[in-house]
mmCIF file of C-alpha atoms in Angstrom:
data_model
loop_
_atom_site.group_PDB
_atom_site.id
_atom_site.type_symbol
_atom_site.label_atom_id
_atom_site.label_comp_id
_atom_site.label_asym_id
_atom_site.label_seq_id
_atom_site.Cartn_x
_atom_site.Cartn_y
_atom_site.Cartn_z
ATOM 1 C CA MET Z 1 -265.811 -156.026 178.416
ATOM 2 C CA ALA Z 2 -265.387 -159.500 179.843
ATOM 3 C CA GLY Z 3 -262.410 -159.977 182.213
ATOM 4 C CA VAL Z 4 -262.006 -156.282 183.022
ATOM 5 C CA THR Z 5 -262.347 -155.456 186.711
ATOM 6 C CA PRO Z 6 -264.455 -152.337 187.250
ATOM 7 C CA TYR Z 7 -262.748 -149.725 189.414
ATOM 8 C CA SER Z 8 -264.392 -146.912 191.299
ATOM 9 C CA ASN Z 9 -263.914 -143.383 189.944
ATOM 10 C CA PRO Z 10 -260.867 -141.839 191.783
ATOM 11 C CA PHE Z 11 -262.159 -138.338 190.908
ATOM 12 C CA LYS Z 12 -265.528 -138.519 192.588
ATOM 13 C CA THR Z 13 -267.314 -135.260 193.224
ATOM 14 C CA ASN Z 14 -266.718 -134.216 196.820
ATOM 15 C CA TRP Z 15 -269.675 -131.984 197.599
ATOM 16 C CA LEU Z 16 -268.470 -131.365 201.139
ATOM 17 C CA MET Z 17 -265.145 -130.005 199.837
ATOM 18 C CA ARG Z 18 -266.929 -127.813 197.281
ATOM 19 C CA ALA Z 19 -269.280 -126.452 199.918
ATOM 20 C CA GLY Z 20 -266.330 -125.677 202.196
ATOM 21 C CA THR Z 21 -264.526 -123.870 199.350
ATOM 22 C CA LEU Z 22 -267.614 -121.767 198.629
ATOM 23 C CA VAL Z 23 -267.939 -120.862 202.318
ATOM 24 C CA VAL Z 24 -264.277 -119.782 202.510
ATOM 25 C CA ALA Z 25 -264.539 -117.775 199.269
ATOM 26 C CA GLY Z 26 -267.755 -116.139 200.485
ATOM 27 C CA TYR Z 27 -266.153 -115.191 203.796
ATOM 28 C CA ILE Z 28 -263.134 -113.645 202.021
ATOM 29 C CA LEU Z 29 -265.460 -111.504 199.887
ATOM 30 C CA TYR Z 30 -267.441 -110.535 202.992
ATOM 31 C CA ALA Z 31 -264.199 -109.563 204.795
ATOM 32 C CA PHE Z 32 -263.137 -107.413 201.823
ATOM 33 C CA SER Z 33 -266.509 -105.648 201.757
ATOM 34 C CA THR Z 34 -266.619 -104.955 205.513
ATOM 35 C CA MET Z 35 -263.068 -103.549 205.585
ATOM 36 C CA GLY Z 36 -263.627 -101.149 202.714
ATOM 37 C CA LEU Z 37 -261.047 -102.786 200.447
ATOM 38 C CA ASN Z 38 -262.009 -101.929 196.890
ATOM 39 C CA PHE Z 39 -260.329 -100.680 193.698
ATOM 40 C CA GLN Z 40 -261.163 -97.038 194.448
ATOM 41 C CA ARG Z 41 -259.501 -97.295 197.864
ATOM 42 C CA MET Z 42 -256.458 -98.962 196.304
ATOM 43 C CA ALA Z 43 -256.194 -96.225 193.625
ATOM 44 C CA ILE Z 44 -256.265 -93.506 196.313
ATOM 45 C CA GLY Z 45 -253.654 -95.401 198.291
ATOM 46 C CA MET Z 46 -251.356 -95.651 195.258
ATOM 47 C CA GLU Z 47 -251.550 -91.863 194.787
ATOM 48 C CA HIS Z 48 -250.487 -91.344 198.410
ATOM 49 C CA ALA Z 49 -247.681 -93.875 197.978
ATOM 50 C CA GLU Z 50 -246.429 -92.069 194.871
ATOM 51 C CA ARG Z 51 -246.242 -88.748 196.748
ATOM 52 C CA LEU Z 52 -244.509 -90.426 199.682
ATOM 53 C CA LEU Z 53 -241.869 -92.060 197.479
ATOM 54 C CA SER Z 54 -241.205 -88.762 195.658
ATOM 55 C CA ARG Z 55 -240.403 -87.155 199.040
ATOM 56 C CA MET Z 56 -238.234 -90.056 200.250
ATOM 57 C CA PHE Z 57 -235.590 -89.730 197.529
ATOM 58 C CA PRO Z 58 -232.800 -88.835 197.495
ATOM 59 C CA PRO Z 59 -231.965 -89.972 201.056
ATOM 60 C CA ASN Z 60 -230.547 -87.399 203.460
ATOM 61 C CA PHE Z 61 -227.384 -88.522 205.301
ATOM 62 C CA GLU Z 62 -226.500 -85.081 206.704
ATOM 63 C CA ARG Z 63 -227.207 -86.318 210.247
ATOM 64 C CA TRP Z 64 -224.855 -89.295 209.851
ATOM 65 C CA GLU Z 65 -223.486 -88.905 213.386
ATOM 66 C CA LEU Z 66 -226.950 -89.496 214.842
ATOM 67 C CA LEU Z 67 -227.435 -92.464 212.513
ATOM 68 C CA LEU Z 68 -224.080 -93.959 213.501
ATOM 69 C CA HIS Z 69 -224.836 -93.518 217.219
ATOM 70 C CA ASP Z 70 -228.232 -95.213 216.917
ATOM 71 C CA LEU Z 71 -226.790 -97.934 214.697
ATOM 72 C CA MET Z 72 -224.163 -98.778 217.292
ATOM 73 C CA GLU Z 73 -226.808 -98.786 220.023
ATOM 74 C CA SER Z 74 -229.014 -101.203 218.058
ATOM 75 C CA LEU Z 75 -226.012 -103.429 217.419
ATOM 76 C CA GLN Z 76 -225.055 -103.445 221.092
ATOM 77 C CA ILE Z 77 -228.625 -104.189 222.164
ATOM 78 C CA ALA Z 78 -228.791 -107.172 219.811
ATOM 79 C CA ILE Z 79 -225.392 -108.614 220.773
ATOM 80 C CA ILE Z 80 -225.833 -108.231 224.554
ATOM 81 C CA ALA Z 81 -229.369 -109.633 224.464
ATOM 82 C CA SER Z 82 -228.303 -112.552 222.253
ATOM 83 C CA ALA Z 83 -225.338 -113.452 224.488
ATOM 84 C CA VAL Z 84 -227.374 -113.380 227.702
ATOM 85 C CA GLY Z 85 -230.392 -115.036 226.058
ATOM 86 C CA ILE Z 86 -228.280 -117.884 224.643
ATOM 87 C CA ILE Z 87 -226.723 -118.655 228.040
ATOM 88 C CA ILE Z 88 -230.086 -118.639 229.839
ATOM 89 C CA SER Z 89 -231.704 -120.671 227.049
ATOM 90 C CA LEU Z 90 -229.039 -123.352 227.403
ATOM 91 C CA PHE Z 91 -230.172 -124.064 230.962
ATOM 92 C CA VAL Z 92 -233.892 -123.493 230.435
ATOM 93 C CA GLY Z 93 -233.901 -125.784 227.388
ATOM 94 C CA LEU Z 94 -232.018 -128.449 229.315
ATOM 95 C CA PHE Z 95 -234.451 -128.280 232.241
ATOM 96 C CA ALA Z 96 -237.412 -128.432 229.823
ATOM 97 C CA ALA Z 97 -236.254 -131.665 228.149
ATOM 98 C CA ARG Z 98 -238.706 -134.309 229.342
ATOM 99 C CA ASN Z 99 -236.422 -137.262 228.546
ATOM 100 C CA LEU Z 100 -233.749 -135.982 230.977
ATOM 101 C CA MET Z 101 -235.697 -134.188 233.680
ATOM 102 C CA PRO Z 102 -238.620 -135.241 235.901
ATOM 103 C CA ASN Z 103 -241.947 -133.514 235.359
ATOM 104 C CA ILE Z 104 -241.513 -131.408 238.490
ATOM 105 C CA ILE Z 105 -238.604 -129.637 236.727
ATOM 106 C CA SER Z 106 -239.546 -129.835 233.051
ATOM 107 C CA ALA Z 107 -243.123 -128.583 233.516
ATOM 108 C CA PRO Z 108 -242.172 -125.220 235.119
ATOM 109 C CA ALA Z 109 -239.399 -124.765 232.536
ATOM 110 C CA ARG Z 110 -241.887 -125.284 229.736
ATOM 111 C CA VAL Z 111 -244.237 -122.782 231.345
ATOM 112 C CA VAL Z 112 -241.398 -120.224 231.322
ATOM 113 C CA ILE Z 113 -240.781 -120.911 227.627
ATOM 114 C CA ALA Z 114 -244.493 -120.620 226.829
ATOM 115 C CA VAL Z 115 -244.753 -117.291 228.669
ATOM 116 C CA CYS Z 116 -241.709 -115.943 226.812
ATOM 117 C CA ARG Z 117 -243.297 -116.949 223.494
ATOM 118 C CA THR Z 118 -246.734 -115.602 224.289
ATOM 119 C CA PHE Z 119 -246.329 -111.946 223.343
ATOM 120 C CA HIS Z 120 -244.828 -110.101 220.391
ATOM 121 C CA PRO Z 121 -241.525 -108.290 221.175
ATOM 122 C CA VAL Z 122 -243.231 -104.907 220.745
ATOM 123 C CA ILE Z 123 -245.732 -105.716 223.505
ATOM 124 C CA ILE Z 124 -242.934 -106.963 225.767
ATOM 125 C CA ALA Z 125 -240.943 -103.816 224.976
ATOM 126 C CA ILE Z 126 -243.881 -101.645 226.048
ATOM 127 C CA LEU Z 127 -244.064 -103.537 229.354
ATOM 128 C CA PHE Z 128 -240.331 -103.112 229.985
ATOM 129 C CA VAL Z 129 -240.392 -99.431 228.984
ATOM 130 C CA LYS Z 130 -243.128 -98.896 231.570
ATOM 131 C CA SER Z 131 -241.159 -100.963 234.107
ATOM 132 C CA VAL Z 132 -237.528 -99.816 233.718
ATOM 133 C CA GLY Z 133 -237.965 -96.667 231.658
ATOM 134 C CA PHE Z 134 -237.005 -95.582 228.156
ATOM 135 C CA GLY Z 135 -233.697 -96.634 226.631
ATOM 136 C CA ALA Z 136 -231.494 -99.559 225.750
ATOM 137 C CA LEU Z 137 -232.127 -101.542 228.958
ATOM 138 C CA ALA Z 138 -235.761 -102.093 228.008
ATOM 139 C CA GLY Z 139 -234.676 -103.248 224.535
ATOM 140 C CA ILE Z 140 -232.081 -105.663 225.932
ATOM 141 C CA LEU Z 141 -234.562 -107.216 228.376
ATOM 142 C CA THR Z 142 -237.139 -107.538 225.593
ATOM 143 C CA LEU Z 143 -234.790 -109.400 223.274
ATOM 144 C CA ILE Z 144 -233.546 -111.644 226.094
ATOM 145 C CA VAL Z 145 -237.133 -112.775 226.659
ATOM 146 C CA ALA Z 146 -237.614 -113.329 222.917
ATOM 147 C CA SER Z 147 -234.352 -115.317 222.737
ATOM 148 C CA ILE Z 148 -235.405 -117.612 225.584
ATOM 149 C CA GLY Z 149 -238.784 -118.235 223.968
ATOM 150 C CA PHE Z 150 -237.198 -119.316 220.684
ATOM 151 C CA ILE Z 151 -233.861 -120.966 221.514
ATOM 152 C CA ALA Z 152 -234.933 -122.789 224.689
ATOM 153 C CA LYS Z 153 -237.989 -124.315 223.004
ATOM 154 C CA LEU Z 154 -236.057 -125.650 220.008
ATOM 155 C CA PHE Z 155 -233.134 -126.733 222.193
ATOM 156 C CA ALA Z 156 -235.459 -128.735 224.464
ATOM 157 C CA GLU Z 157 -237.051 -130.429 221.448
ATOM 158 C CA ALA Z 158 -233.608 -131.225 220.023
ATOM 159 C CA ILE Z 159 -232.569 -132.866 223.321
ATOM 160 C CA GLU Z 160 -235.757 -134.945 223.354
ATOM 161 C CA GLU Z 161 -234.783 -136.376 219.939
ATOM 162 C CA ILE Z 162 -231.295 -137.560 220.926
ATOM 163 C CA SER Z 163 -230.248 -141.194 221.036
ATOM 164 C CA LEU Z 164 -230.395 -142.489 224.609
ATOM 165 C CA LYS Z 165 -227.863 -145.233 223.894
ATOM 166 C CA GLN Z 166 -224.986 -142.797 224.306
ATOM 167 C CA VAL Z 167 -226.594 -141.461 227.483
ATOM 168 C CA GLU Z 168 -226.928 -144.947 228.949
ATOM 169 C CA ALA Z 169 -223.332 -145.774 228.006
ATOM 170 C CA ILE Z 170 -221.972 -142.710 229.817
ATOM 171 C CA ARG Z 171 -224.301 -143.318 232.763
ATOM 172 C CA ALA Z 172 -223.043 -146.920 233.062
ATOM 173 C CA THR Z 173 -219.545 -145.603 233.757
ATOM 174 C CA GLY Z 174 -220.831 -143.922 236.918
ATOM 175 C CA ALA Z 175 -220.338 -140.427 235.482
ATOM 176 C CA SER Z 176 -221.918 -137.464 237.234
ATOM 177 C CA PHE Z 177 -224.929 -135.640 235.816
ATOM 178 C CA VAL Z 178 -222.749 -132.786 234.572
ATOM 179 C CA SER Z 179 -220.468 -135.237 232.761
ATOM 180 C CA LEU Z 180 -223.550 -136.920 231.312
ATOM 181 C CA ILE Z 181 -224.669 -133.594 229.837
ATOM 182 C CA LEU Z 182 -221.198 -132.641 228.596
ATOM 183 C CA PHE Z 183 -220.234 -135.952 226.987
ATOM 184 C CA ALA Z 184 -223.549 -137.602 226.041
ATOM 185 C CA VAL Z 185 -226.110 -134.858 225.411
ATOM 186 C CA LEU Z 186 -224.305 -131.756 224.155
ATOM 187 C CA PRO Z 187 -222.239 -133.539 221.458
ATOM 188 C CA GLN Z 188 -225.529 -134.683 219.861
ATOM 189 C CA VAL Z 189 -227.254 -131.285 219.857
ATOM 190 C CA PHE Z 190 -224.439 -128.721 219.893
ATOM 191 C CA SER Z 191 -224.480 -128.015 216.139
ATOM 192 C CA ARG Z 192 -228.256 -127.476 216.220
ATOM 193 C CA PHE Z 193 -227.911 -125.215 219.258
ATOM 194 C CA ILE Z 194 -225.400 -123.085 217.333
ATOM 195 C CA GLY Z 195 -227.840 -122.930 214.422
ATOM 196 C CA PHE Z 196 -230.694 -121.781 216.695
ATOM 197 C CA SER Z 197 -228.431 -119.203 218.332
ATOM 198 C CA THR Z 198 -227.181 -117.678 215.078
ATOM 199 C CA TYR Z 199 -230.715 -117.485 213.739
ATOM 200 C CA GLN Z 200 -231.838 -115.696 216.918
ATOM 201 C CA LEU Z 201 -228.891 -113.294 216.659
ATOM 202 C CA ASP Z 202 -230.034 -112.461 213.144
ATOM 203 C CA SER Z 203 -233.604 -112.002 214.420
ATOM 204 C CA ASN Z 204 -232.449 -109.827 217.334
ATOM 205 C CA LEU Z 205 -230.634 -107.501 214.945
ATOM 206 C CA ARG Z 206 -233.935 -106.941 213.149
ATOM 207 C CA ASN Z 207 -235.954 -106.616 216.346
ATOM 208 C CA SER Z 208 -233.433 -104.209 217.924
ATOM 209 C CA THR Z 209 -234.470 -101.642 215.330
ATOM 210 C CA MET Z 210 -238.166 -102.353 215.863
ATOM 211 C CA VAL Z 211 -238.408 -102.127 219.666
ATOM 212 C CA GLY Z 212 -237.107 -98.553 219.457
ATOM 213 C CA LEU Z 213 -240.509 -97.562 218.018
ATOM 214 C CA VAL Z 214 -241.916 -97.799 221.558
ATOM 215 C CA GLY Z 215 -238.912 -96.199 223.273
ATOM 216 C CA ALA Z 216 -236.671 -99.208 223.891
ATOM 217 C CA GLY Z 217 -233.559 -97.687 222.289
ATOM 218 C CA GLY Z 218 -231.884 -98.074 218.920
ATOM 219 C CA LEU Z 219 -232.755 -96.863 215.456
ATOM 220 C CA GLY Z 220 -236.494 -97.381 215.865
ATOM 221 C CA GLY Z 221 -236.936 -94.294 218.054
ATOM 222 C CA THR Z 222 -235.200 -92.058 215.524
ATOM 223 C CA LEU Z 223 -237.252 -93.590 212.726
ATOM 224 C CA PHE Z 224 -240.490 -92.909 214.591
ATOM 225 C CA SER Z 225 -239.471 -89.297 215.267
ATOM 226 C CA ALA Z 226 -238.565 -88.776 211.599
ATOM 227 C CA PHE Z 227 -241.989 -90.046 210.509
ATOM 228 C CA GLN Z 228 -243.701 -87.721 212.986
ATOM 229 C CA ARG Z 229 -241.763 -84.735 211.564
ATOM 230 C CA PHE Z 230 -242.577 -85.765 207.953
ATOM 231 C CA ASP Z 231 -238.798 -85.888 207.440
ATOM 232 C CA TYR Z 232 -239.080 -88.525 204.729
ATOM 233 C CA ASP Z 233 -235.634 -88.142 203.122
ATOM 234 C CA PHE Z 234 -234.099 -88.827 206.546
ATOM 235 C CA VAL Z 235 -236.487 -91.790 206.900
ATOM 236 C CA THR Z 236 -234.950 -93.238 203.743
ATOM 237 C CA ALA Z 237 -231.464 -92.791 205.206
ATOM 238 C CA ILE Z 238 -232.559 -94.635 208.373
ATOM 239 C CA LEU Z 239 -234.130 -97.470 206.364
ATOM 240 C CA LEU Z 240 -230.957 -97.875 204.305
ATOM 241 C CA THR Z 241 -228.967 -97.986 207.544
ATOM 242 C CA ILE Z 242 -231.262 -100.712 208.899
ATOM 243 C CA ILE Z 243 -230.788 -102.688 205.670
ATOM 244 C CA ALA Z 244 -227.003 -102.375 206.114
ATOM 245 C CA LEU Z 245 -227.368 -103.623 209.703
ATOM 246 C CA ILE Z 246 -229.399 -106.639 208.583
ATOM 247 C CA LEU Z 247 -226.855 -107.502 205.877
ATOM 248 C CA LEU Z 248 -224.113 -107.258 208.493
ATOM 249 C CA GLY Z 249 -226.059 -109.637 210.730
ATOM 250 C CA GLU Z 250 -226.534 -112.078 207.857
ATOM 251 C CA ALA Z 251 -222.807 -112.069 207.146
ATOM 252 C CA LEU Z 252 -222.021 -112.529 210.847
ATOM 253 C CA SER Z 253 -224.445 -115.464 211.133
ATOM 254 C CA ASN Z 254 -222.930 -117.168 208.086
ATOM 255 C CA LEU Z 255 -219.448 -116.671 209.535
ATOM 256 C CA VAL Z 256 -220.446 -118.246 212.857
ATOM 257 C CA ARG Z 257 -222.075 -121.224 211.100
ATOM 258 C CA ARG Z 258 -218.979 -121.723 208.954
ATOM 259 C CA VAL Z 259 -216.670 -121.641 211.980
ATOM 260 C CA PHE Z 260 -218.660 -124.220 213.976
ATOM 261 C CA SER Z 261 -219.410 -126.488 211.011
ATOM 262 C CA SER Z 262 -215.756 -126.774 209.930
#
């Protein structure tokens, strides 16, 4: 038709995209076949799961004293590790901020953060169990390392995003470096630091039950022993206790956020 400008088809066939999709789909099917994942294997697994669930209920709380002792130990591990980890992260994150510190300070601090983030808490817990022995100390040290890896990294990135106008204004008054941090930097990032800390406290409550699987104290060790003894009704009691601990941590985190946001 005269006067109509021809436009190119916006839905052109992208053969490269189609070929890539076929390659990904083919690899997924290959992975399924090599790992023995098929309907027969799934049906057998469901039968095992049905027998397991029938033995897990009703839960057995007869050993409630042991559960309460381990629950308190997990709670103490999480709280001590979070408190120490938050304090250390405050300094490590500050030293890692490249807009406040020279490279000779920020680079090593970032290496420390990267090392702390490298391994899963279970692997770190195994290293500490081998180093300091079984028990709560290994769990506390593990969660301190995990806290530094998370809080310090996000805290450093939050500092690097602050407005430097306030920093320059405080610096122009001749204030010391400590005053610069207290009155120009922290007011801009404090609420985010509280958010990172409460999230890590919540995470540490979960991880404090997990590191016990390798002997680092808490409910995890009792859970592992119950599985080894095929004591599945007691396993259910432990799992319900862990759920109660997580809900308690969620409520505590919300309370802390509400206090600092008001």
